[in-house]
Amino acid sequence: MQLYNTMSADERAKLIEEAGLRRLTLSFYAYAHISDPQQFRDELFIRWSELDVLGRIYVANEGINAQLSLPASNFDIFKEHLYSYPSLNGIRLNIAVEHDNMSFLKLKIKVRDKIVADGLNDDTFDVTDIGIHLKARDFNRMMEDPDTIVIDMRNHYESEIGHFEGAITPDVDTFRQSLPIINEQLKNYKETKKLLMYCTGGIRCEKASAYFKHQGFQNVYQLEGGIIEYTRQVKDEGLQSKFVGKNFVFDNRLGERITDDIISHCHQCGKSCDTHVNCKNDGCHLLFIQCDECAAKMNSCCSDHCKEIVSLSPEQQEVLRKGIKNDAMIFRKGRSESLLYRDI
């Protein structure tokens, strides 16, 4: 019985192209008690493989966090299977704003200690005592209240290309870094201001709102369903989008267009641009913003050093990568010293 992905990304891409089926990209999460995460993980892998589901899914004792794609024709069957688990029945499925058949090319379901790495000890506070959920219309209305502080719970490389107007956007690389920073910066407003939070799909705000309430914030609110659901409601109800730019997503698309505003710049030349790419050098793979002109000039690389490496044969590149762990560089997210333009 196959319980792990055995096909390369290139092989999968070819099959998707040959199938010619329209695929949906979606995400969801649920905090729910899962007694045996490994068994649950294996059950999902077997059934979802049959439905041609691809994506990145984390399961833990505390629940599930999923970003995936599947053929549109299999959506109803997938939904029925997901909802067959009582603890998952009826959870919101955030359908992507933009779809790309190649958004995911592998099915990866991993067992983790937590479904979001927050660095918190959940035993020290009530994780179910969360903030008040707001739909798009009420979120817009509360943003106009002068006693409201809007907080982006995402990382700097996400908010760099798109965020809500007037939001505080912490200069952090990880979610866990933002929590103590925000708590310290806003310590004098715990009783006087409304804390209004948002993230991509809502999952980070679930834990963050409970954390901030535990820290003494009296008025804590969060955007229900995150930016993805907000955008859907804005379109359906004809509301003004107070989110400007692109919404960063954690799949091969690296972003979905929300408004036409381009609020960021190419990290190499400074030109107005909001296209995230990964450095073509597999030994680097740095995530950064690059315009088309710099992509052509630099052969889709972040530096001259990486450009020289990708000019070598695949065999030579593999030798150079051997034994090198590039996690630190991958997660530096556009802060590489090799980038020519970094002051944005």
PDB file of N, CA and C in Angstrom, residues 32-44 59-63 85 111-112:
ATOM      1  N   ALA A  32      -9.084  20.551  16.096  1.00  0.00           N
ATOM      2  CA  ALA A  32      -9.933  19.442  16.520  1.00  0.00           C
ATOM      3  C   ALA A  32      -9.049  18.364  17.123  1.00  0.00           C
ATOM      4  N   HIS A  33      -9.575  17.641  18.088  1.00  0.00           N
ATOM      5  CA  HIS A  33      -8.777  16.600  18.744  1.00  0.00           C
ATOM      6  C   HIS A  33      -8.638  15.391  17.825  1.00  0.00           C
ATOM      7  N   ILE A  34      -7.389  15.054  17.497  1.00  0.00           N
ATOM      8  CA  ILE A  34      -7.085  13.879  16.681  1.00  0.00           C
ATOM      9  C   ILE A  34      -6.230  12.951  17.536  1.00  0.00           C
ATOM     10  N   SER A  35      -6.815  11.852  17.954  1.00  0.00           N
ATOM     11  CA  SER A  35      -6.143  10.967  18.914  1.00  0.00           C
ATOM     12  C   SER A  35      -4.927  10.260  18.323  1.00  0.00           C
ATOM     13  N   ASP A  36      -5.003   9.893  17.040  1.00  0.00           N
ATOM     14  CA  ASP A  36      -3.898   9.180  16.389  1.00  0.00           C
ATOM     15  C   ASP A  36      -3.576   9.884  15.063  1.00  0.00           C
ATOM     16  N   PRO A  37      -2.739  10.932  15.106  1.00  0.00           N
ATOM     17  CA  PRO A  37      -2.434  11.702  13.886  1.00  0.00           C
ATOM     18  C   PRO A  37      -1.837  10.865  12.762  1.00  0.00           C
ATOM     19  N   GLN A  38      -1.006   9.871  13.095  1.00  0.00           N
ATOM     20  CA  GLN A  38      -0.379   9.063  12.053  1.00  0.00           C
ATOM     21  C   GLN A  38      -1.416   8.238  11.304  1.00  0.00           C
ATOM     22  N   GLN A  39      -2.327   7.611  12.037  1.00  0.00           N
ATOM     23  CA  GLN A  39      -3.379   6.833  11.385  1.00  0.00           C
ATOM     24  C   GLN A  39      -4.269   7.739  10.548  1.00  0.00           C
ATOM     25  N   PHE A  40      -4.612   8.900  11.099  1.00  0.00           N
ATOM     26  CA  PHE A  40      -5.439   9.873  10.384  1.00  0.00           C
ATOM     27  C   PHE A  40      -4.741  10.316   9.117  1.00  0.00           C
ATOM     28  N   ARG A  41      -3.435  10.567   9.222  1.00  0.00           N
ATOM     29  CA  ARG A  41      -2.636  10.979   8.063  1.00  0.00           C
ATOM     30  C   ARG A  41      -2.673   9.920   6.966  1.00  0.00           C
ATOM     31  N   ASP A  42      -2.499   8.654   7.342  1.00  0.00           N
ATOM     32  CA  ASP A  42      -2.476   7.572   6.364  1.00  0.00           C
ATOM     33  C   ASP A  42      -3.845   7.397   5.695  1.00  0.00           C
ATOM     34  N   GLU A  43      -4.916   7.542   6.469  1.00  0.00           N
ATOM     35  CA  GLU A  43      -6.260   7.444   5.912  1.00  0.00           C
ATOM     36  C   GLU A  43      -6.483   8.520   4.847  1.00  0.00           C
ATOM     37  N   LEU A  44      -6.061   9.729   5.170  1.00  0.00           N
ATOM     38  CA  LEU A  44      -6.220  10.827   4.226  1.00  0.00           C
ATOM     39  C   LEU A  44      -5.409  10.579   2.964  1.00  0.00           C
ATOM     40  N   VAL A  59      -0.975  17.546   9.931  1.00  0.00           N
ATOM     41  CA  VAL A  59      -1.917  17.057  10.926  1.00  0.00           C
ATOM     42  C   VAL A  59      -1.192  16.890  12.256  1.00  0.00           C
ATOM     43  N   ALA A  60      -1.914  17.093  13.333  1.00  0.00           N
ATOM     44  CA  ALA A  60      -1.368  16.988  14.677  1.00  0.00           C
ATOM     45  C   ALA A  60      -2.500  16.630  15.624  1.00  0.00           C
ATOM     46  N   ASN A  61      -2.157  16.396  16.881  1.00  0.00           N
ATOM     47  CA  ASN A  61      -3.200  16.116  17.865  1.00  0.00           C
ATOM     48  C   ASN A  61      -4.218  17.242  17.942  1.00  0.00           C
ATOM     49  N   GLU A  62      -3.759  18.472  17.608  1.00  0.00           N
ATOM     50  CA  GLU A  62      -4.651  19.629  17.742  1.00  0.00           C
ATOM     51  C   GLU A  62      -5.487  19.908  16.504  1.00  0.00           C
ATOM     52  N   GLY A  63      -5.260  19.188  15.370  1.00  0.00           N
ATOM     53  CA  GLY A  63      -6.099  19.433  14.207  1.00  0.00           C
ATOM     54  C   GLY A  63      -5.408  19.245  12.877  1.00  0.00           C
ATOM     55  N   TYR A  85     -15.788  13.046   8.745  1.00  0.00           N
ATOM     56  CA  TYR A  85     -15.182  13.091  10.079  1.00  0.00           C
ATOM     57  C   TYR A  85     -15.985  14.091  10.917  1.00  0.00           C
ATOM     58  N   VAL A 111       2.865  14.629   9.703  1.00  0.00           N
ATOM     59  CA  VAL A 111       2.458  14.692  11.107  1.00  0.00           C
ATOM     60  C   VAL A 111       3.395  15.653  11.822  1.00  0.00           C
ATOM     61  N   ARG A 112       2.816  16.624  12.490  1.00  0.00           N
ATOM     62  CA  ARG A 112       3.587  17.643  13.197  1.00  0.00           C
ATOM     63  C   ARG A 112       3.117  17.735  14.653  1.00  0.00           C
TER      64      ARG A 112
END
